[in-house]
XYZ file of C-alpha atoms in Angstrom:
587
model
C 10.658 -19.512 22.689
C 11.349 -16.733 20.175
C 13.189 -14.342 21.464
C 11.641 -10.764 20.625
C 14.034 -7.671 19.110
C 14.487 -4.255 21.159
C 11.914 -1.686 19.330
C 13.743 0.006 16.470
C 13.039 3.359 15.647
C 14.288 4.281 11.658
C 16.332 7.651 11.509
C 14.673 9.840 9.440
C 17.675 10.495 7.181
C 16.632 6.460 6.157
C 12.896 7.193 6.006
C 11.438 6.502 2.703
C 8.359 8.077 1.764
C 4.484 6.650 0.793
C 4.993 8.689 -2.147
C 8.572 6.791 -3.669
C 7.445 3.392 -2.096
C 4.207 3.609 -3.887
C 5.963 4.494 -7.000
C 8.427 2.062 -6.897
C 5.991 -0.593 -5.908
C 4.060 0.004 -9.306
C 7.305 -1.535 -11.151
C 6.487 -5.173 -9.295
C 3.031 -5.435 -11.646
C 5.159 -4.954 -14.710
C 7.367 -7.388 -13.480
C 4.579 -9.833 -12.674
C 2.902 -9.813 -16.111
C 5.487 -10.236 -17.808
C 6.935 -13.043 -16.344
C 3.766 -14.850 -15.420
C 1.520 -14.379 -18.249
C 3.830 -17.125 -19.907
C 4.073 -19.328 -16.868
C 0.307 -19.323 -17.173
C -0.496 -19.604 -20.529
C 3.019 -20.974 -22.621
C 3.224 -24.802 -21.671
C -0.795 -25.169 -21.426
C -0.912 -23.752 -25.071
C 1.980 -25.333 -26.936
C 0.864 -28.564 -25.661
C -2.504 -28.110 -25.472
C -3.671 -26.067 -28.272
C -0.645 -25.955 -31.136
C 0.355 -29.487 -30.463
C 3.824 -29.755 -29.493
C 5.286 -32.618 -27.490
C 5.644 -31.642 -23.796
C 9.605 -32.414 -24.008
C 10.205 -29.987 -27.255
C 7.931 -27.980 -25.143
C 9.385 -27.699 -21.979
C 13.185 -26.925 -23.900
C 11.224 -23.984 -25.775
C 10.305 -22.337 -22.136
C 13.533 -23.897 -20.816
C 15.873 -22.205 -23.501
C 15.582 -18.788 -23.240
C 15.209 -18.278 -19.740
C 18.607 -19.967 -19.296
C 19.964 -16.977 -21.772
C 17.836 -14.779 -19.654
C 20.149 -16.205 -16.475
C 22.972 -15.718 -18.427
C 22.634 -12.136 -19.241
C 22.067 -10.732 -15.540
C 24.886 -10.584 -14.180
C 25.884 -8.948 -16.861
C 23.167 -6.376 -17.476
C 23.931 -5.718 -13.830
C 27.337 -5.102 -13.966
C 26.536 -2.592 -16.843
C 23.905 -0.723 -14.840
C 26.348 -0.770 -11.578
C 29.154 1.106 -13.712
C 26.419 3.416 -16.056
C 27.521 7.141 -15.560
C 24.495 9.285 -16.586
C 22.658 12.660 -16.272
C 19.050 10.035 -15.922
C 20.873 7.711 -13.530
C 22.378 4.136 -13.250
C 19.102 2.463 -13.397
C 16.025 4.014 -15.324
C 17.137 4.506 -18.991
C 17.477 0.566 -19.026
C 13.810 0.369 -17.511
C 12.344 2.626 -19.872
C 13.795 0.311 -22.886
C 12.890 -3.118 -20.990
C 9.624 -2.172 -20.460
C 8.783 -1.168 -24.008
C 10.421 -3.732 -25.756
C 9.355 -6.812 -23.552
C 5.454 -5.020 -24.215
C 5.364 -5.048 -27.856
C 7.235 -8.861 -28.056
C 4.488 -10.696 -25.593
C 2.115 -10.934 -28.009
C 4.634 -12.861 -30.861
C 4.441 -15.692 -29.069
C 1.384 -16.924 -30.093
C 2.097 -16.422 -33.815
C 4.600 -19.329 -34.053
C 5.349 -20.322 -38.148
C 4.477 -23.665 -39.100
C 3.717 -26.650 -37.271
C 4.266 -27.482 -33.775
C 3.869 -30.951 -34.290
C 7.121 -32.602 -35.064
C 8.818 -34.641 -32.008
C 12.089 -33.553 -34.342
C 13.542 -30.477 -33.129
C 14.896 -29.607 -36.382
C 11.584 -30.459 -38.212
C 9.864 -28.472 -35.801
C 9.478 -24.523 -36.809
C 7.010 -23.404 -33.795
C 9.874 -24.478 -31.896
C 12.221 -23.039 -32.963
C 10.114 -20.164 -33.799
C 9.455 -20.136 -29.781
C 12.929 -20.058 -28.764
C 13.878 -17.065 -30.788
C 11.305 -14.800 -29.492
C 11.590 -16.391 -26.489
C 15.530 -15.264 -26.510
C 14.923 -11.399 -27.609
C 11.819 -11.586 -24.748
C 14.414 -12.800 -22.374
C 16.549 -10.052 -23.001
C 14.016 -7.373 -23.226
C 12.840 -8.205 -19.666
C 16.527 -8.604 -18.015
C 17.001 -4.605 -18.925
C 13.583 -3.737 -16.953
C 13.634 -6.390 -13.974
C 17.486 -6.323 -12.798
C 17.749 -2.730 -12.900
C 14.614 -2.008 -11.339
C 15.052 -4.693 -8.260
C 18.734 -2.345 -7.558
C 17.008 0.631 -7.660
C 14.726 -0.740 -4.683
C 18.229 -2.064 -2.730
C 19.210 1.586 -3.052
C 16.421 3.484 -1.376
C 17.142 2.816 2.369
C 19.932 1.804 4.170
C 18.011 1.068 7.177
C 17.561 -2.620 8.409
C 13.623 -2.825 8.706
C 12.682 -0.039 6.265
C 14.463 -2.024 3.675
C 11.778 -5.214 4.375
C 8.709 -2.031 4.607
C 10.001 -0.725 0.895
C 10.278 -3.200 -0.901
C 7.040 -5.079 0.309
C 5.746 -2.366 -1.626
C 6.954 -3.920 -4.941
C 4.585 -7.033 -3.461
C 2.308 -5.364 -2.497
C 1.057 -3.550 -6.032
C 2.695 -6.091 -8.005
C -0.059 -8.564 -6.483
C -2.562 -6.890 -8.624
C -0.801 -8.551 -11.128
C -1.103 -12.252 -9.554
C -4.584 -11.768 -8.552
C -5.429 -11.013 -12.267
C -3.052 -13.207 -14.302
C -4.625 -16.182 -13.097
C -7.418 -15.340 -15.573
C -5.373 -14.948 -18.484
C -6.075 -18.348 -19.517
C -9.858 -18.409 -18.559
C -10.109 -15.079 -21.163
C -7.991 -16.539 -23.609
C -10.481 -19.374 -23.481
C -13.644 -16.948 -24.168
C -15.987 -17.731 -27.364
C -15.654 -13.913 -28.514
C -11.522 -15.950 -29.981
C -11.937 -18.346 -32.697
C -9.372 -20.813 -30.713
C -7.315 -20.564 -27.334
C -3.838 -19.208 -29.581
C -6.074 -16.392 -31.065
C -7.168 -15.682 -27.411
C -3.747 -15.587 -26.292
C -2.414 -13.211 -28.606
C -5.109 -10.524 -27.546
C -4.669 -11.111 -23.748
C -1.176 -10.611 -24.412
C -1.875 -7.358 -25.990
C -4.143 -6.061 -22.941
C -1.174 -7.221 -21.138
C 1.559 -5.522 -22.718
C -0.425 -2.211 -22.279
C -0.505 -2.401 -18.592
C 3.300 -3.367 -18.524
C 4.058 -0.181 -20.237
C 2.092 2.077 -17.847
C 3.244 0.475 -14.475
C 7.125 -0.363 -15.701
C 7.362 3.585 -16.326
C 6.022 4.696 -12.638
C 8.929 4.095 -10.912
C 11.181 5.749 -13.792
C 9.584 8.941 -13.381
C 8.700 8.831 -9.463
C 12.038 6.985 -7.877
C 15.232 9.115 -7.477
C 18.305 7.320 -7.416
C 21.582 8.316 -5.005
C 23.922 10.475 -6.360
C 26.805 9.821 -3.684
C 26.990 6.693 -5.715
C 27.906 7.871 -9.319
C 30.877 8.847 -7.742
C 32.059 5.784 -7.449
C 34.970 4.025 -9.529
C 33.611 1.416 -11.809
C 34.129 -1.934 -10.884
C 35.128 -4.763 -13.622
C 33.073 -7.603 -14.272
C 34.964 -10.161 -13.089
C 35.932 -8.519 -10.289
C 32.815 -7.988 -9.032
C 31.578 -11.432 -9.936
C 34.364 -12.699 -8.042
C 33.057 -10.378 -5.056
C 29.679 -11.526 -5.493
C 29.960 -15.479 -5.257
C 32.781 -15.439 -2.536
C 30.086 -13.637 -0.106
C 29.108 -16.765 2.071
C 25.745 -15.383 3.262
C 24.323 -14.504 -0.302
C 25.807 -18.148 -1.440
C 23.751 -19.578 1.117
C 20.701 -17.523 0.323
C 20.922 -18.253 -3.626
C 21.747 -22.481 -2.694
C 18.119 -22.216 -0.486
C 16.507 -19.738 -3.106
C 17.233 -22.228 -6.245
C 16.359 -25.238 -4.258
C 12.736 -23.915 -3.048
C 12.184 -22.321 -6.870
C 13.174 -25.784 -8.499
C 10.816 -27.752 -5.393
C 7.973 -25.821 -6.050
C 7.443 -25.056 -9.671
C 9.684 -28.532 -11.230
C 6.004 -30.272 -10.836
C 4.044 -27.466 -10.426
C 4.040 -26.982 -14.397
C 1.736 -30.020 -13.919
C -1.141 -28.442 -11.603
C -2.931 -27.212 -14.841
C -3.560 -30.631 -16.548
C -3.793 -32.180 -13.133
C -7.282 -29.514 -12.719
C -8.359 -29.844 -16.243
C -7.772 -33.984 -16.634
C -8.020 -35.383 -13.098
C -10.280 -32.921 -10.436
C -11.962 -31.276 -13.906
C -12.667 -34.613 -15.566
C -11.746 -32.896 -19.137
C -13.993 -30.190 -18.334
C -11.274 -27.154 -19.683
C -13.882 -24.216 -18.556
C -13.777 -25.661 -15.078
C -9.998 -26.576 -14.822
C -9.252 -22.777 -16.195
C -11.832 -21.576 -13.886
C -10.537 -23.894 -10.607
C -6.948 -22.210 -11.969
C -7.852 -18.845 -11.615
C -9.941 -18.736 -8.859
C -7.300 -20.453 -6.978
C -5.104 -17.935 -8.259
C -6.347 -14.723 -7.141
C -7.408 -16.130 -4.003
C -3.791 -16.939 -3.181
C -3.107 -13.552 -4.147
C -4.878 -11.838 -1.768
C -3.360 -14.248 0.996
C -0.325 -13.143 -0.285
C -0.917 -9.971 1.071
C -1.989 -11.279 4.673
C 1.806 -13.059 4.369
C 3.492 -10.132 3.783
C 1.785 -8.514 6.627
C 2.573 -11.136 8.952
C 6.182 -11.960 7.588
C 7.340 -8.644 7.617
C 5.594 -8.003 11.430
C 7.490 -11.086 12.648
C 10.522 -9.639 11.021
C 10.892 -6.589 12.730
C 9.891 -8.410 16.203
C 12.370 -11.807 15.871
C 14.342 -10.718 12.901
C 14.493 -11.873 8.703
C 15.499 -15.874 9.678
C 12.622 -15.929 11.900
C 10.436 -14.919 9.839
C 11.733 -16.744 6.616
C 11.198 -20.139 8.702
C 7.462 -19.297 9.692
C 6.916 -18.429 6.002
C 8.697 -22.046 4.770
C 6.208 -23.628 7.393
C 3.228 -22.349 5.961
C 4.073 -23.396 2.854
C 4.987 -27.028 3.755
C 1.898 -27.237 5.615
C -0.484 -26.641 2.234
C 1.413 -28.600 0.170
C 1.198 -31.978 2.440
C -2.348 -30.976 2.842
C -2.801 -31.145 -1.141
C -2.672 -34.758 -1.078
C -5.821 -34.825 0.865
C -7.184 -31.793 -1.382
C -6.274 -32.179 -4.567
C -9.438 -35.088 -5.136
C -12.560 -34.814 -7.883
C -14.911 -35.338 -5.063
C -14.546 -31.862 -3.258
C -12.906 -30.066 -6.076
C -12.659 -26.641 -4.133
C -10.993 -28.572 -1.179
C -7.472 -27.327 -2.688
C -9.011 -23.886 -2.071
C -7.971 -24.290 1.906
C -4.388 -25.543 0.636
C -4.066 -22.325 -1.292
C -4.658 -20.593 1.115
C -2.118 -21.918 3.847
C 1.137 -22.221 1.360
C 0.355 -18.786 0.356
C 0.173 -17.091 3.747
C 3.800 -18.260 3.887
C 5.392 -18.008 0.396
C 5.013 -14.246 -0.732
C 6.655 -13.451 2.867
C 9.430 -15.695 1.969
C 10.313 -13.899 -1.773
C 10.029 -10.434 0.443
C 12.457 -12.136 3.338
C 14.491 -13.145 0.360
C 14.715 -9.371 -1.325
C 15.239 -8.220 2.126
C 17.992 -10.051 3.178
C 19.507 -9.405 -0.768
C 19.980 -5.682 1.021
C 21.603 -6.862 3.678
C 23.999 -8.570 2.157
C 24.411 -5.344 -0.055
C 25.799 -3.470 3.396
C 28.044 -6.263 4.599
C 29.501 -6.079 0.447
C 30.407 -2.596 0.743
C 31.955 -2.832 4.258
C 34.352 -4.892 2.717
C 34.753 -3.574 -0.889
C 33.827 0.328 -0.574
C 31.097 -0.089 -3.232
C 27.596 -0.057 -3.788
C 26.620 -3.377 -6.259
C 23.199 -3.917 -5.696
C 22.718 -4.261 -9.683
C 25.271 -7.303 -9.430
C 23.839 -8.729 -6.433
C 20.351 -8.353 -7.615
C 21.246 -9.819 -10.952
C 23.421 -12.879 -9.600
C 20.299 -13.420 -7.328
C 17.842 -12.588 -10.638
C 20.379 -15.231 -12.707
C 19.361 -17.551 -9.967
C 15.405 -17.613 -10.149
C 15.618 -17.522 -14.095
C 18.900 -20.587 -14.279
C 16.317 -22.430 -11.911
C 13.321 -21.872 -13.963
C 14.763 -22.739 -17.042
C 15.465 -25.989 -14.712
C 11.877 -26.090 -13.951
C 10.141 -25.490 -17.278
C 12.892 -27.933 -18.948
C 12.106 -31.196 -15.650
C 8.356 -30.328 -15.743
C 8.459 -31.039 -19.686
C 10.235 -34.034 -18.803
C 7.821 -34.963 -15.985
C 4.731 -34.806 -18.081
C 6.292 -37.053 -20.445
C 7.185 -39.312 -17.856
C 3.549 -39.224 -16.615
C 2.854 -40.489 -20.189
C 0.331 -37.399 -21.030
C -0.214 -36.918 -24.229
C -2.916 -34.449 -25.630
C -3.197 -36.468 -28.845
C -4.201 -39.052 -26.670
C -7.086 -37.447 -25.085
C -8.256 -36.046 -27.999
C -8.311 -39.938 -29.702
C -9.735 -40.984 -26.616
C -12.608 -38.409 -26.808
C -13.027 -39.179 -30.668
C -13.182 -42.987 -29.945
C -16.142 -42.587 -27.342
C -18.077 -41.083 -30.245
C -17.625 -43.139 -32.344
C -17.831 -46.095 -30.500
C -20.605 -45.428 -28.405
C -22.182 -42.569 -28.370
C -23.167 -42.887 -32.008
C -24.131 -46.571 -32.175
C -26.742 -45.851 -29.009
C -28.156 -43.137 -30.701
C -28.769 -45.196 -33.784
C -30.650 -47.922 -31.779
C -34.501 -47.179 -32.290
C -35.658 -49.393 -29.150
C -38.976 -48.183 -27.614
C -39.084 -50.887 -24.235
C -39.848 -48.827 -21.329
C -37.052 -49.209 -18.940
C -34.644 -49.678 -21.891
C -35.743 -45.732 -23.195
C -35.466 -43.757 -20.524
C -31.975 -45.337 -19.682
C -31.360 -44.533 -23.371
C -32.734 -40.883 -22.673
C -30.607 -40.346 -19.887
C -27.201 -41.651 -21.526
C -28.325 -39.508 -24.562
C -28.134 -36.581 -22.351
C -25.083 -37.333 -20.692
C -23.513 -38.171 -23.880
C -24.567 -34.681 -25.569
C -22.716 -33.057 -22.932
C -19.674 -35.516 -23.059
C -19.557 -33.957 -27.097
C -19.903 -30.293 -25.714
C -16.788 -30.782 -23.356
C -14.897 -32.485 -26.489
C -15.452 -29.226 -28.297
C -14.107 -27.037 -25.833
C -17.262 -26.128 -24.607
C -18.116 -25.336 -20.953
C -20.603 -28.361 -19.969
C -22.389 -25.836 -17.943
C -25.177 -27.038 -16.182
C -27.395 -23.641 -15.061
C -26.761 -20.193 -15.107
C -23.054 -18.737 -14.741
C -24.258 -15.755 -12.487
C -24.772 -19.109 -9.424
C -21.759 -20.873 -10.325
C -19.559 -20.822 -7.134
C -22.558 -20.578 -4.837
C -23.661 -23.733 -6.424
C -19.991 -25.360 -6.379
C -19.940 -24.292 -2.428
C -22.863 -26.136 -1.683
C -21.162 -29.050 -3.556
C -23.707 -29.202 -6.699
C -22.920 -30.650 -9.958
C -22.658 -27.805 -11.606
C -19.598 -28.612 -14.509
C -19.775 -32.154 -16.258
C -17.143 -33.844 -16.347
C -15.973 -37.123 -17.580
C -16.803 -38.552 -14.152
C -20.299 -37.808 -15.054
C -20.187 -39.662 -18.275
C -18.727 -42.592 -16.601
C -21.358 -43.130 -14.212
C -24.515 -42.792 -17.118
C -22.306 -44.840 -18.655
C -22.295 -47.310 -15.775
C -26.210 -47.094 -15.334
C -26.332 -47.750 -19.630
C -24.631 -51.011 -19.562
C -26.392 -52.112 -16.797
C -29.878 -51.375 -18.880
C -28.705 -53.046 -22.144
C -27.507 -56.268 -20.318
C -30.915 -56.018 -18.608
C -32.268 -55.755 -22.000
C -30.121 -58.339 -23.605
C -31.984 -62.085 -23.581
C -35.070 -59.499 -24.605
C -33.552 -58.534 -27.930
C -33.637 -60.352 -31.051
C -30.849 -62.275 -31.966
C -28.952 -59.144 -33.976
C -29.518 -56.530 -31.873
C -28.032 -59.213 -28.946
C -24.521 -59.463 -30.828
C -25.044 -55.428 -31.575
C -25.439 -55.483 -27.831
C -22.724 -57.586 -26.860
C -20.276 -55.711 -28.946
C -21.635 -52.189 -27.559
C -21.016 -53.962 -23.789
C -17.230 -55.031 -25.168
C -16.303 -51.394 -26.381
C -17.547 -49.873 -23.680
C -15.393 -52.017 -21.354
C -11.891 -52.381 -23.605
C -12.847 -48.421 -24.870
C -13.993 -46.266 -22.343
C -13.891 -47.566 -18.903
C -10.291 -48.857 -20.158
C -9.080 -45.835 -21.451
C -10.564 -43.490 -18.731
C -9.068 -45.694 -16.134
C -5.524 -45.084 -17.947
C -6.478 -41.208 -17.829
C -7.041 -41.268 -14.179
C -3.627 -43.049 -13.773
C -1.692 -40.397 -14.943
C -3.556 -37.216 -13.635
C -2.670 -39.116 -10.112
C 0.685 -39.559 -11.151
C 1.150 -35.426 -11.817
C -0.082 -34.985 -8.590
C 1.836 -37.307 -6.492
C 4.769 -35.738 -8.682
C 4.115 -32.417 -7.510
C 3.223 -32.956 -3.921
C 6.574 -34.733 -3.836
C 8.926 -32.453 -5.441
C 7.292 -29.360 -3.383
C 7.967 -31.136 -0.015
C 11.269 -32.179 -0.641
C 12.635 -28.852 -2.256
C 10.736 -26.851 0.975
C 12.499 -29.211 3.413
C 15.825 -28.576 1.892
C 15.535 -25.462 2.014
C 15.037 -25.006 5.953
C 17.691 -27.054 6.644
C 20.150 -24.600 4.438
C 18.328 -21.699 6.341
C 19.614 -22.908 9.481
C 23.177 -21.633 8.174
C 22.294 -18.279 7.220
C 24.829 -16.049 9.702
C 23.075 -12.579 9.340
C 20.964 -11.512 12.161
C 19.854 -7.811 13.197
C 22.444 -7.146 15.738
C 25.190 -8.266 12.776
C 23.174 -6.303 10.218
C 22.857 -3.252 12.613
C 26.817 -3.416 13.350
C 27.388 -3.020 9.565
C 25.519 -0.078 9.091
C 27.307 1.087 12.144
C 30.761 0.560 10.741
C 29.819 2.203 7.787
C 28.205 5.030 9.188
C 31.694 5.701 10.795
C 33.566 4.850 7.838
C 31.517 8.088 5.626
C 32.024 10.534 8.505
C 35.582 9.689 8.847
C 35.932 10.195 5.123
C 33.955 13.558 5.289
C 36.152 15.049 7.709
């Protein structure tokens, strides 16, 4: 039985208003586009669209978010020990926030090919890293100041987990819309998906301007704290990774970011090649929709993480949300199938209701830490520990993006291969059947029907949406379980129902069209049905991959949880001691 907190009533010296939390909270949809517009779009796009192998790939995305890591800590150090008239924390926002804007767009534009499995003979590559580099830097200045500037707003132990769900809160706007990015970059007003990338990005960068400044100009940072000495970088690093309950939280942070999103790179082609059948409109569509509707769980999570919180306390809580999420991500196996292709839908929506509570339990208990640091130093280093614990997510990204490059090779994906395999269906039978002039009755409306099927099969090779209907009934169609995208799955059964026709037709035929025949039946057989089998082999091995790699990392992750040492009375006793401490020093 969970054992329910005492009521706690915040003093009103700690009391942070709508006003400040609402501003602040603005900062988290900056923060959202510009970190996962390129989770979204980057590895689907290089891959998919300009051609690079998944492995040069994956060290492109890999690269500079490793430099990114790198430069936290430091970039929080410098913000901890900035003495100015506009604060510790804002006149880095203001410049990470403009900067990050106008580079988003670049990288779309890489120079030359992407094509070479050479590194060196590879300029879009290379190309990728830079920008990717300066980006990374760019969006350190906004992101680590900003999260410190939250730390600082409260002292108390429950407002903390009320203000900063704020950042969630708003900064789910961005998650319920960025889940689109690729379905507009996909629209027929672009000539091609890079061209639609680049002008999303643009859109994009606009908003991150207008929400990264709200906080600069609404939040108010502590002046009590610029009088503080300065405190040396190695120093505080030192102070920072010899804290045992932040070490715990960053070894169960890293492990659940490197679980989750190692294989989840792979959920895109996994929609688009295995539940989509090749259908990109309908994988980008299944993406987004799946998306935003995890988004708006998110907010139920918070709501329900941060009420268990203040009843049972952060630990609590943080194992409730890890629960939820283990729960939809065994249930994918059953969900993730091309016969009920909203079915993951219903897994969405359980691993969400847990996760976005967890990244607030994680922020929350960040602040806690903060308390229990200056009890023991005398300072206030909420840039360090928020950039140590930033360095973290972005090392373990870079992890991600560089394994899930890895894992897609492994899979033995290869978008050249698709797009051979698409070229060879032509070829070999879509245009011989269409150049048969047979008028038998049975044998012509089979032929009709394959023609059909095949004309769409062309349409989805192009990019095109393989509609069937009108777009305003699309998901009330796909709820009542209609055929409303085709798919490769379609072609495969015409195709099926075809074969069965011409061998029908066979001892019919004269003695060239039976060898014509014959060698239709044999292509059909070594070609498609071969090749399409092979295609289905390796969508199931992404998603076995990713199921896999989720569990494990959450299930690590709640066993490290079990060592975490802060609770509320612990927390509570800190701010107790230092409550004392600042009178005593007053008198």
């Amino acid at each position: 039985m969970i054992k329910k907190s005492t009521q706690h009533k915040t003093p009103s010296s700690e009391h942070v208003s709508m006003f400040t939390r609402i501003g602040w909270g603005f900062g988290g949809i900056a923060d959202n586009y510009m970190v996962n517009v390129l989770n979204m779009l980057f590895m689907v796009i290089y891959v998919q669209y300009f051609k690079m192998p998944p492995v040069l790939a994956g060290l492109a995305f890999a690269i500079p978010r490793f430099v990114d890591a790198l430069t936290d800590p430091l970039i929080g150090n410098i913000s901890d020990n900035t003495r100015s008239r506009w604060g510790r924390r804002r006149p880095y926002m203001v410049a990470g926030a403009i900067l990050s804007a106008i580079l988003l767009p670049f990288f779309w534009t890489p120079l030359g090919s992407a094509t070479s499995e050479v590194w060196a003979k590879n300029p879009a590559f290379i190309y990728a890293i830079l920008i990717g580099v300066i980006f990374a830097i760019t969006y350190t200045l906004y992101v680590v100041p900003y999260t410190a500037l939250g730390y600082e707003l409260t002292n108390d132990y429950d407002e903390k987990t009320r203000v900063l769900s704020w950042r969630m809160y708003i900064g789910l706007f961005g998650s319920l819309t960025v889940p689109w990015v690729y379905q507009l970059a996909q629209n027929d007003a672009f000539s091609n998906e890079g061209q639609g990338a680049f002008w999303v990005s643009v859109g994009v960068g606009l908003f991150v301007v207008v929400t990264g400044l709200v906080p600069v100009f609404v939040c108010r940072e502590r002046k009590d704290v610029q009088l503080q000495k300065t405190s040396p970088f190695g120093e505080s690093l030192k102070a920072t990774m010899t804290n045992q309950p932040f070490v715990i939280l960053l070894i169960a942070y890293i492990i659940i970011i490197v679980g989750l999103f190692s294989a989840g790179n792979l959920g895109a082609f996994v929609n688009i090649y295995y539940i989509c059948g090749g259908n990109k409109d309908f994988g980008a569509l299944l993406v987004a929709v799946s998306g935003t509707l995890g988004a708006i769980v998110s907010y139920l999570s918070m709501f329900l993480i941060t009420a268990v919180s203040v009843r049972t306390g952060k630990k609590t809580a943080m194992f409730l949300g890890l629960g939820f999420a283990l729960a939809g991500v065994l249930g994918a196996w059953i969900a993730m199938d091309p016969r009920w292709p909203l079915a993951q839908l219903w897994t969405t929506v359980i691993s969400c209701m847990g996760l976005q509570g967890c990244w607030l339990m994680v922020s929350s208990m960040v602040a806690d830490i903060c308390d229990e640091d200056e009890l023991k130093t005398g300072l206030r280093r909420e840039g360090m520990f928020g950039a140590i614990n930033g360095f973290a997510l972005k090392a373990a990204l870079s992890v991600t993006a560089l394994i899930g490059g890895l894992l897609l090779q492994f899979t033995g994906f290869s978008s050249d291969e698709v797009d051979r395999f698409q070229s060879r269906t032509i070829t070999q039978l879509i245009e011989p059947a269409r150049a048969w002039e047979l008028e038998e009755g049975d044998f012509k409306t089979a032929s009709e029907t394959f023609d059909l099927s095949a004309s769409r099969f062309i349409e989805i090779s192009e990019d095109q949406s393989g509609l069937e209907g009108s777009k305003l009934t699309i998901f009330s169609r796909l709820l009542k379980g209609e055929n409303v995208f085709f798919r490769w799955y379609d072609f495969e059964d015409a195709l099926n129902l075809y074969l069965t026709a011409v061998k029908a037709y066979e001892p019919e035929a004269s003695e060239s069209m039976q060898a014509e025949l014959a060698t239709f039946v044999q292509m059909a057989n070594d070609g498609f049905l071969t090749d399409y089998k092979e295609q289905k082999r390796v969508a199931l091995l992404m998603k076995k991959l990713i199921i896999g790699c989720q569990a494990v990392g959450l299930v690590m992750a709640m066993v490290i949880f079990v060592f975490y040492p802060i609770t509320r009375a612990r927390a509570e006793e800190t701010r107790r001691l230092l409550d004392e401490r600042k009178d005593h020093e007053a008198e």
